[in-house]
Amino acid sequence: MFQDKKILLAITGSIAAYKSILLTRLLIKAGAEVKIVMTPAARDFVSPLTLSTLSRNPVVIDLSNNESWSNHVQLGRWADIMIVAPLSCNTMAKMAHGLCDNMLLATYLSATCPVVVAPAMDEDMWHHPATRNNLQLLESYGNKVIPVGRGDLASGLYGDGRMAEPETIMQFIQEHYFINQDLAGRKALVTAGPTYEPIDPVRFIGNHSSGKMGLAIAEELARRGAAVQLILGPSSVNTTVAGIKVHKVQTAQQMFDACLQEFAGADIAVMSAAVADFTPVTTNAEKIKKTAGSLTVELTKTRDILKSLGKEKRQDQVLVGFALETNNEKEFAREKLSSKNADMIVLNSLNDEGAGFGYDTNKITIFERSGLELPYERKPKQQVAHDIVDRIVNMLYA
Ligand code: CTP
């Protein structure tokens, strides 16, 4: 997504400036063109030689040397985005009040592109009312602020004020500016979380699904432009991503009803919920007392949502299911692909470390209708969602 993007990285005098070396590397590796402007104070923390070598462009520091004048207007107009990382307290105050005593500030004031800042300072400076006011001023100019992290600070103290990690900055920029809207105008249906099958008013049959994987998929689809209906079983996850309509359900039957209602209007359906396979035949109206020596709860099969959608599926729809297995993984995944008439099955094996319920990471293999089998590395669930949606897009436009 950063391919051929023009990034102007502005570095100020802060101990966190060492992270801008890594940020430069990540940007270049991702295909961006990077130019760097620094304040004179930043030179004490990182070497312009290192940065010019990594960015493959001369680093600009001074408004002029005795012979020539640096064109700050040109730099600010060249860039698709200006990232100030790290942003020191001093430069933040100057930007907020329009001071212009170095090349970085002159570039900022004449930049026509969006500006993103990643502040870095000690905790007490970060919480000072002057800093709060200055940040508010920057935001009122339309600049975006990447939140600081909490951790060890240069002062030896522990608290708020650490500059966001380079990977976090990359992700922030990607999400806010460079997301590919390849699903604009499309509609998607996603199920996530467990279902709870009530035994009586206080007890239920459930499972350990957290809903994180399904939510990550719903968010990725929405960021790429799809209008998403998320059918969410009982789960504590929630989302702030625009474009997702959440329908909260409890039971497999409620999830089934919601899905059947939405499916005809969807281009894409991703069934990532861990739906209970069995439900009690009857639900006691009152709490069951422990008077008897034993208790038998008769269960009946729930309706298979994925399979039902598979029967109704049109040629122009992409239907994705999940398989969570403990043995004969590939065989079961392929079997689910055909028995449920899905276009794609995402397999996660409980044998893989860091995969499955509750984790923030997942390790998947995708099985496609064409016979294609794609194994992936263990990754954060957001990146796994990105990989899955890439395959869906590929299938949708094939
Ligand atoms: N699924 C569903 N409705 C159900 C049960 C499962 O839509 N009542 C979907 C899940 O959301 C998942 C896929 O079917 O996408 C696979 O679910 P899984 O429970 O692993 O497979 P089952 O078909 O139930 O088979 P088994 O439990 O025997 O492995």
Short mmCIF file of C-alpha atoms and ligand atoms in Angstrom, two decimals:
data_model
loop_
_atom_site.label_atom_id
_atom_site.label_comp_id
_atom_site.label_asym_id
_atom_site.label_seq_id
_atom_site.Cartn_x
_atom_site.Cartn_y
_atom_site.Cartn_z
CA MET A 1 0.00 0.00 0.00
CA PHE A 2 2.99 2.28 0.42
CA GLN A 3 4.23 1.48 -3.10
CA ASP A 4 5.36 4.72 -4.82
CA LYS A 5 3.87 6.86 -2.04
CA LYS A 6 5.86 10.03 -1.34
CA ILE A 7 6.59 10.27 2.37
CA LEU A 8 8.20 13.27 4.02
CA LEU A 9 9.64 12.19 7.36
CA ALA A 10 10.32 15.06 9.77
CA ILE A 11 12.61 14.26 12.71
CA THR A 12 13.01 16.43 15.80
CA GLY A 13 15.44 16.36 18.75
CA SER A 14 14.31 13.50 20.95
CA ILE A 15 15.87 10.30 22.19
CA ALA A 16 13.11 8.48 20.27
CA ALA A 17 14.75 9.67 17.02
CA TYR A 18 16.57 6.32 16.86
CA LYS A 19 13.19 4.77 15.96
CA SER A 20 12.99 6.97 12.88
CA ILE A 21 15.88 4.96 11.41
CA LEU A 22 13.74 1.82 11.58
CA LEU A 23 10.71 3.73 10.31
CA THR A 24 12.71 4.88 7.27
CA ARG A 25 13.74 1.28 6.57
CA LEU A 26 10.18 0.01 6.86
CA LEU A 27 8.88 2.71 4.52
CA ILE A 28 11.56 2.03 1.91
CA LYS A 29 10.98 -1.73 2.17
CA ALA A 30 7.26 -1.14 1.65
CA GLY A 31 8.03 0.67 -1.63
CA ALA A 32 7.66 4.30 -0.52
CA GLU A 33 9.83 7.18 -1.68
CA VAL A 34 11.18 8.88 1.43
CA LYS A 35 12.63 12.36 1.93
CA ILE A 36 13.78 13.51 5.32
CA VAL A 37 13.87 16.90 6.99
CA MET A 38 15.36 17.28 10.48
CA THR A 39 15.72 20.02 13.07
CA PRO A 40 19.30 20.96 13.95
CA ALA A 41 18.74 19.43 17.42
CA ALA A 42 17.81 16.05 15.87
CA ARG A 43 21.41 15.78 14.59
CA ASP A 44 22.51 15.10 18.18
CA PHE A 45 20.41 11.94 18.23
CA VAL A 46 20.65 10.43 14.71
CA SER A 47 23.16 10.86 11.96
CA PRO A 48 22.04 12.47 8.69
CA LEU A 49 24.46 10.12 6.94
CA THR A 50 22.58 7.05 8.20
CA LEU A 51 19.25 8.57 7.21
CA SER A 52 20.35 9.76 3.77
CA THR A 53 21.83 6.33 3.06
CA LEU A 54 18.66 4.51 4.10
CA SER A 55 16.26 6.95 2.42
CA ARG A 56 18.45 7.27 -0.71
CA ASN A 57 17.90 11.04 -0.61
CA PRO A 58 19.87 13.92 0.91
CA VAL A 59 18.63 14.94 4.35
CA VAL A 60 17.56 18.58 4.61
CA ILE A 61 18.32 20.45 7.84
CA ASP A 62 19.06 24.11 7.13
CA LEU A 63 16.98 26.73 5.36
CA SER A 64 20.12 27.71 3.49
CA ASN A 65 23.79 27.08 3.39
CA ASN A 66 25.84 30.11 2.39
CA GLU A 67 25.35 29.42 -1.30
CA SER A 68 21.88 28.07 -1.82
CA TRP A 69 18.44 28.22 -0.33
CA SER A 70 16.41 25.08 0.37
CA ASN A 71 12.94 25.20 -1.08
CA HIS A 72 10.65 24.25 1.80
CA VAL A 73 7.51 24.90 -0.25
CA GLN A 74 8.58 22.31 -2.78
CA LEU A 75 9.12 19.61 -0.14
CA GLY A 76 5.71 20.16 1.46
CA ARG A 77 4.05 20.05 -1.96
CA TRP A 78 5.99 17.01 -3.13
CA ALA A 79 4.80 14.76 -0.30
CA ASP A 80 1.63 12.65 -0.19
CA ILE A 81 1.97 12.77 3.58
CA MET A 82 4.24 14.41 6.16
CA ILE A 83 5.05 12.36 9.29
CA VAL A 84 6.64 14.17 12.21
CA ALA A 85 8.22 11.36 14.25
CA PRO A 86 9.38 11.91 16.87
CA LEU A 87 7.63 15.17 17.66
CA SER A 88 9.37 16.84 20.60
CA CYS A 89 7.61 19.12 23.06
CA ASN A 90 9.53 22.10 21.72
CA THR A 91 8.65 21.53 18.05
CA MET A 92 5.05 20.75 18.99
CA ALA A 93 4.76 24.16 20.69
CA LYS A 94 6.34 25.90 17.70
CA MET A 95 4.05 24.14 15.22
CA ALA A 96 1.01 24.98 17.32
CA HIS A 97 1.90 28.66 17.36
CA GLY A 98 3.23 29.03 13.83
CA LEU A 99 6.90 29.68 14.63
CA CYS A 100 9.27 29.25 11.75
CA ASP A 101 12.90 29.26 12.85
CA ASN A 102 14.14 26.17 11.05
CA MET A 103 13.66 24.21 7.83
CA LEU A 104 11.35 21.60 9.40
CA LEU A 105 8.96 24.27 10.68
CA ALA A 106 9.01 26.17 7.39
CA THR A 107 8.18 22.92 5.59
CA TYR A 108 5.35 22.16 8.02
CA LEU A 109 3.81 25.59 7.60
CA SER A 110 3.86 25.33 3.83
CA ALA A 111 2.83 21.66 3.55
CA THR A 112 -0.30 21.07 1.50
CA CYS A 113 -0.42 17.35 2.30
CA PRO A 114 -1.92 15.71 5.42
CA VAL A 115 0.36 15.89 8.49
CA VAL A 116 0.61 13.11 11.08
CA VAL A 117 2.57 13.52 14.30
CA ALA A 118 4.01 10.92 16.69
CA PRO A 119 4.85 12.77 19.93
CA ALA A 120 7.63 11.62 22.26
CA MET A 121 8.34 13.13 25.67
CA ASP A 122 8.49 12.46 29.38
CA GLU A 123 5.30 11.72 31.21
CA ASP A 124 5.03 14.99 33.13
CA MET A 125 5.65 17.01 29.96
CA TRP A 126 3.04 14.91 28.15
CA HIS A 127 0.41 15.62 30.81
CA HIS A 128 1.27 19.34 31.21
CA PRO A 129 -1.68 21.62 30.30
CA ALA A 130 0.53 23.47 27.80
CA THR A 131 1.15 20.22 25.91
CA ARG A 132 -2.56 19.33 26.04
CA ASN A 133 -3.44 22.74 24.59
CA ASN A 134 -0.77 22.53 21.89
CA LEU A 135 -1.97 19.08 20.84
CA GLN A 136 -5.52 20.37 20.63
CA LEU A 137 -4.32 23.22 18.43
CA LEU A 138 -2.54 20.79 16.09
CA GLU A 139 -5.69 18.68 15.86
CA SER A 140 -7.75 21.79 15.14
CA TYR A 141 -5.45 22.39 12.11
CA GLY A 142 -6.40 18.91 10.86
CA ASN A 143 -3.15 17.22 11.92
CA LYS A 144 -3.56 13.62 13.13
CA VAL A 145 -1.91 12.52 16.37
CA ILE A 146 -0.64 8.96 16.81
CA PRO A 147 -1.18 8.13 20.49
CA VAL A 148 1.92 7.78 22.69
CA GLY A 149 2.69 4.47 24.35
CA ARG A 150 3.25 3.66 28.01
CA GLY A 151 6.55 2.21 29.20
CA ASP A 152 10.15 3.02 30.18
CA LEU A 153 11.07 6.64 29.45
CA ALA A 154 14.43 8.26 28.78
CA SER A 155 14.30 9.86 32.24
CA GLY A 156 14.30 6.43 33.87
CA LEU A 157 10.68 6.89 34.88
CA TYR A 158 7.85 4.67 33.74
CA GLY A 159 4.70 6.15 32.22
CA ASP A 160 3.02 7.74 29.20
CA GLY A 161 5.03 9.51 26.54
CA ARG A 162 6.87 6.85 24.52
CA MET A 163 6.73 7.44 20.80
CA ALA A 164 4.58 4.86 18.98
CA GLU A 165 6.60 1.98 17.53
CA PRO A 166 7.51 2.26 13.81
CA GLU A 167 5.18 -0.66 12.95
CA THR A 168 2.31 1.11 14.71
CA ILE A 169 3.04 4.31 12.79
CA MET A 170 3.02 2.37 9.51
CA GLN A 171 -0.30 0.76 10.40
CA PHE A 172 -1.82 4.08 11.41
CA ILE A 173 -0.82 5.72 8.13
CA GLN A 174 -2.04 2.76 6.13
CA GLU A 175 -5.41 2.67 7.87
CA HIS A 176 -5.99 6.41 7.69
CA TYR A 177 -4.66 7.25 4.25
CA PHE A 178 -3.65 4.37 2.01
CA ILE A 179 -6.36 1.76 2.37
CA ASN A 180 -7.30 0.22 -0.94
CA GLN A 181 -11.07 0.69 -1.36
CA ASP A 182 -11.36 -2.43 -3.48
CA LEU A 183 -14.67 -3.41 -1.84
CA ALA A 184 -16.44 -0.07 -2.24
CA GLY A 185 -20.13 -0.63 -2.98
CA ARG A 186 -19.98 -4.29 -1.90
CA LYS A 187 -22.00 -5.90 0.90
CA ALA A 188 -20.65 -8.44 3.36
CA LEU A 189 -22.13 -10.70 6.01
CA VAL A 190 -19.87 -11.90 8.83
CA THR A 191 -20.59 -14.12 11.85
CA ALA A 192 -18.35 -13.98 14.91
CA GLY A 193 -18.09 -15.18 18.50
CA PRO A 194 -19.69 -18.16 20.22
CA THR A 195 -23.37 -18.97 20.64
CA TYR A 196 -24.98 -19.68 24.02
CA GLU A 197 -27.62 -22.39 24.14
CA PRO A 198 -29.73 -21.95 27.28
CA ILE A 199 -30.39 -24.86 29.64
CA ASP A 200 -32.33 -22.71 32.10
CA PRO A 201 -32.42 -18.95 32.86
CA VAL A 202 -28.89 -19.02 34.37
CA ARG A 203 -27.02 -21.81 32.56
CA PHE A 204 -26.00 -22.35 28.98
CA ILE A 205 -23.82 -24.45 26.67
CA GLY A 206 -21.15 -22.23 25.12
CA ASN A 207 -17.55 -22.30 23.96
CA HIS A 208 -14.29 -20.35 24.26
CA SER A 209 -14.57 -18.31 21.04
CA SER A 210 -13.62 -14.65 21.70
CA GLY A 211 -14.99 -13.23 18.45
CA LYS A 212 -11.64 -11.49 17.73
CA MET A 213 -10.96 -13.19 14.40
CA GLY A 214 -14.44 -12.52 13.03
CA LEU A 215 -14.31 -8.93 14.21
CA ALA A 216 -10.91 -8.42 12.54
CA ILE A 217 -12.39 -9.73 9.27
CA ALA A 218 -15.47 -7.48 9.57
CA GLU A 219 -13.19 -4.47 10.20
CA GLU A 220 -10.90 -5.30 7.28
CA LEU A 221 -13.89 -5.67 4.93
CA ALA A 222 -15.33 -2.34 6.15
CA ARG A 223 -12.02 -0.47 5.84
CA ARG A 224 -11.81 -1.64 2.25
CA GLY A 225 -15.21 -0.13 1.52
CA ALA A 226 -17.75 -2.93 2.10
CA ALA A 227 -20.97 -2.36 4.04
CA VAL A 228 -20.78 -5.07 6.69
CA GLN A 229 -23.54 -6.83 8.66
CA LEU A 230 -21.84 -8.45 11.64
CA ILE A 231 -23.89 -11.15 13.37
CA LEU A 232 -22.17 -11.33 16.73
CA GLY A 233 -22.71 -13.99 19.38
CA PRO A 234 -22.21 -13.20 23.10
CA SER A 235 -18.77 -11.60 23.17
CA SER A 236 -17.06 -8.62 24.78
CA VAL A 237 -15.46 -7.38 21.53
CA ASN A 238 -16.73 -4.19 19.95
CA THR A 239 -15.70 -1.93 17.11
CA THR A 240 -15.28 1.73 16.31
CA VAL A 241 -14.73 1.13 12.58
CA ALA A 242 -17.38 2.84 10.47
CA GLY A 243 -19.43 0.75 8.05
CA ILE A 244 -20.21 -2.17 10.36
CA LYS A 245 -23.77 -2.82 11.55
CA VAL A 246 -23.68 -5.15 14.56
CA HIS A 247 -26.61 -7.54 15.21
CA LYS A 248 -26.20 -9.11 18.64
CA VAL A 249 -27.56 -12.64 19.01
CA GLN A 250 -27.36 -15.34 21.68
CA THR A 251 -28.30 -18.69 20.18
CA ALA A 252 -27.44 -20.68 17.05
CA GLN A 253 -31.06 -20.38 15.92
CA GLN A 254 -30.97 -16.56 16.25
CA MET A 255 -27.69 -16.47 14.31
CA PHE A 256 -29.22 -18.72 11.65
CA ASP A 257 -32.30 -16.46 11.29
CA ALA A 258 -30.20 -13.27 11.05
CA CYS A 259 -27.88 -14.83 8.45
CA LEU A 260 -30.67 -16.15 6.28
CA GLN A 261 -32.29 -12.74 6.25
CA GLU A 262 -29.08 -10.95 5.17
CA PHE A 263 -27.50 -13.49 2.82
CA ALA A 264 -29.41 -12.70 -0.39
CA GLY A 265 -28.24 -9.08 -0.28
CA ALA A 266 -24.58 -9.96 0.37
CA ASP A 267 -21.72 -10.31 -2.11
CA ILE A 268 -19.51 -11.91 0.53
CA ALA A 269 -20.34 -14.09 3.55
CA VAL A 270 -17.72 -15.13 6.08
CA MET A 271 -18.88 -17.62 8.70
CA SER A 272 -16.26 -17.33 11.41
CA ALA A 273 -18.53 -17.89 14.43
CA ALA A 274 -18.06 -20.97 16.58
CA VAL A 275 -21.70 -22.00 16.40
CA ALA A 276 -22.84 -24.58 18.93
CA ASP A 277 -23.46 -27.87 17.14
CA PHE A 278 -26.02 -28.98 19.73
CA THR A 279 -28.70 -27.21 21.75
CA PRO A 280 -30.95 -28.43 24.60
CA VAL A 281 -34.25 -29.87 23.35
CA THR A 282 -36.06 -27.85 25.99
CA THR A 283 -35.08 -24.84 28.08
CA ASN A 284 -36.31 -24.96 31.66
CA ALA A 285 -38.39 -21.88 32.44
CA GLU A 286 -37.07 -21.92 36.01
CA LYS A 287 -33.63 -22.50 37.41
CA ILE A 288 -32.95 -26.26 37.74
CA LYS A 289 -32.40 -27.10 41.42
CA LYS A 290 -29.70 -29.55 42.47
CA THR A 291 -32.15 -31.83 44.28
CA ALA A 292 -31.75 -34.82 41.95
CA GLY A 293 -28.62 -37.02 42.15
CA SER A 294 -27.88 -36.60 38.45
CA LEU A 295 -29.11 -34.54 35.54
CA THR A 296 -29.47 -35.47 31.90
CA VAL A 297 -29.84 -32.70 29.34
CA GLU A 298 -31.10 -33.95 26.02
CA LEU A 299 -29.48 -32.18 23.09
CA THR A 300 -30.50 -31.83 19.49
CA LYS A 301 -28.45 -30.70 16.50
CA THR A 302 -28.50 -27.01 15.58
CA ARG A 303 -28.97 -26.00 11.98
CA ASP A 304 -25.72 -25.60 10.07
CA ILE A 305 -25.69 -21.98 8.89
CA LEU A 306 -22.76 -22.33 6.50
CA LYS A 307 -24.30 -25.39 4.87
CA SER A 308 -27.68 -23.69 4.49
CA LEU A 309 -26.09 -20.63 2.89
CA GLY A 310 -24.08 -22.98 0.64
CA LYS A 311 -27.36 -24.39 -0.69
CA GLU A 312 -28.69 -20.92 -1.50
CA LYS A 313 -25.44 -19.48 -2.84
CA ARG A 314 -25.48 -17.73 -6.23
CA GLN A 315 -22.58 -17.70 -8.71
CA ASP A 316 -21.76 -14.07 -7.91
CA GLN A 317 -21.41 -14.64 -4.14
CA VAL A 318 -18.28 -15.67 -2.24
CA LEU A 319 -18.93 -17.92 0.77
CA VAL A 320 -16.16 -18.51 3.31
CA GLY A 321 -16.19 -20.97 6.21
CA PHE A 322 -13.78 -21.80 9.01
CA ALA A 323 -12.55 -25.13 10.25
CA LEU A 324 -11.00 -25.55 13.66
CA GLU A 325 -9.50 -29.01 13.89
CA THR A 326 -7.27 -31.05 16.14
CA ASN A 327 -6.43 -33.97 13.82
CA ASN A 328 -6.54 -34.87 10.10
CA GLU A 329 -6.79 -31.10 9.60
CA LYS A 330 -6.34 -30.87 5.82
CA GLU A 331 -8.63 -33.76 5.06
CA PHE A 332 -11.43 -32.32 7.23
CA ALA A 333 -10.94 -28.84 5.76
CA ARG A 334 -11.26 -30.13 2.19
CA GLU A 335 -14.27 -32.21 3.19
CA LYS A 336 -15.97 -29.10 4.66
CA LEU A 337 -15.26 -27.17 1.47
CA SER A 338 -17.31 -29.59 -0.59
CA SER A 339 -19.97 -30.72 1.93
CA LYS A 340 -20.89 -27.12 2.76
CA ASN A 341 -20.54 -25.85 -0.83
CA ALA A 342 -18.18 -23.07 0.33
CA ASP A 343 -15.74 -21.23 -1.94
CA MET A 344 -13.05 -21.09 0.70
CA ILE A 345 -12.30 -22.77 4.03
CA VAL A 346 -9.92 -21.13 6.49
CA LEU A 347 -8.28 -23.81 8.59
CA ASN A 348 -6.79 -23.17 11.98
CA SER A 349 -5.38 -26.08 13.85
CA LEU A 350 -5.45 -26.25 17.62
CA ASN A 351 -2.06 -27.97 17.33
CA ASP A 352 -0.40 -24.74 16.15
CA GLU A 353 1.04 -22.55 18.88
CA GLY A 354 -0.61 -19.10 19.03
CA ALA A 355 -3.61 -20.17 16.94
CA GLY A 356 -7.27 -20.47 17.84
CA PHE A 357 -9.47 -19.24 20.66
CA GLY A 358 -8.50 -16.22 22.73
CA TYR A 359 -5.11 -15.55 21.12
CA ASP A 360 -4.33 -12.26 19.37
CA THR A 361 -2.48 -14.22 16.70
CA ASN A 362 -3.56 -16.97 14.34
CA LYS A 363 -1.92 -19.39 11.92
CA ILE A 364 -4.09 -20.40 9.01
CA THR A 365 -4.17 -22.38 5.80
CA ILE A 366 -6.67 -21.35 3.13
CA PHE A 367 -8.31 -24.02 0.96
CA GLU A 368 -9.99 -22.71 -2.17
CA ARG A 369 -12.56 -24.34 -4.40
CA SER A 370 -10.03 -24.43 -7.26
CA GLY A 371 -7.89 -26.82 -5.20
CA LEU A 372 -5.43 -24.11 -4.20
CA GLU A 373 -3.97 -24.56 -0.73
CA LEU A 374 -2.23 -21.54 0.84
CA PRO A 375 -0.36 -21.90 4.14
CA TYR A 376 0.45 -18.68 6.07
CA GLU A 377 2.83 -17.78 8.89
CA ARG A 378 1.58 -17.09 12.41
CA LYS A 379 0.49 -13.42 12.44
CA PRO A 380 -1.62 -10.91 14.45
CA LYS A 381 -5.32 -11.48 13.73
CA GLN A 382 -5.56 -8.12 11.90
CA GLN A 383 -2.94 -9.26 9.40
CA VAL A 384 -4.59 -12.66 9.07
CA ALA A 385 -7.85 -10.82 8.27
CA HIS A 386 -5.98 -8.84 5.63
CA ASP A 387 -4.70 -12.06 3.99
CA ILE A 388 -8.19 -13.63 4.03
CA VAL A 389 -9.83 -10.54 2.52
CA ASP A 390 -7.13 -10.37 -0.17
CA ARG A 391 -8.12 -13.91 -1.24
CA ILE A 392 -11.84 -13.00 -1.14
CA VAL A 393 -11.21 -9.97 -3.36
CA ASN A 394 -9.19 -12.11 -5.72
CA MET A 395 -12.09 -14.58 -6.00
CA LEU A 396 -14.75 -11.89 -6.30
CA TYR A 397 -13.05 -10.23 -9.27
CA ALA A 398 -11.76 -13.45 -10.90
N1 CTP B 1 -21.02 -23.55 11.22
C1 CTP B 1 -22.25 -22.99 11.00
N2 CTP B 1 -23.35 -23.45 11.66
C2 CTP B 1 -23.25 -24.45 12.55
C3 CTP B 1 -21.98 -25.04 12.80
C4 CTP B 1 -20.89 -24.56 12.11
O1 CTP B 1 -22.35 -22.06 10.19
N3 CTP B 1 -24.33 -24.85 13.20
C5 CTP B 1 -19.87 -23.04 10.45
C6 CTP B 1 -18.81 -22.37 11.26
O2 CTP B 1 -19.06 -20.99 11.40
C7 CTP B 1 -17.57 -22.64 10.43
C8 CTP B 1 -17.84 -23.97 9.78
O3 CTP B 1 -19.26 -24.14 9.86
O4 CTP B 1 -17.42 -21.69 9.40
C9 CTP B 1 -17.15 -25.15 10.40
O5 CTP B 1 -17.58 -25.36 11.66
P1 CTP B 1 -17.12 -26.65 12.53
O6 CTP B 1 -17.85 -26.60 13.81
O7 CTP B 1 -15.65 -26.73 12.57
O8 CTP B 1 -17.57 -27.83 11.64
P2 CTP B 1 -18.80 -28.73 11.70
O9 CTP B 1 -19.38 -28.71 10.35
O10 CTP B 1 -19.69 -28.35 12.83
O11 CTP B 1 -18.17 -30.16 11.92
P3 CTP B 1 -17.41 -30.82 13.14
O12 CTP B 1 -17.81 -30.09 14.40
O13 CTP B 1 -17.86 -32.20 13.10
O14 CTP B 1 -15.95 -30.66 12.83
#
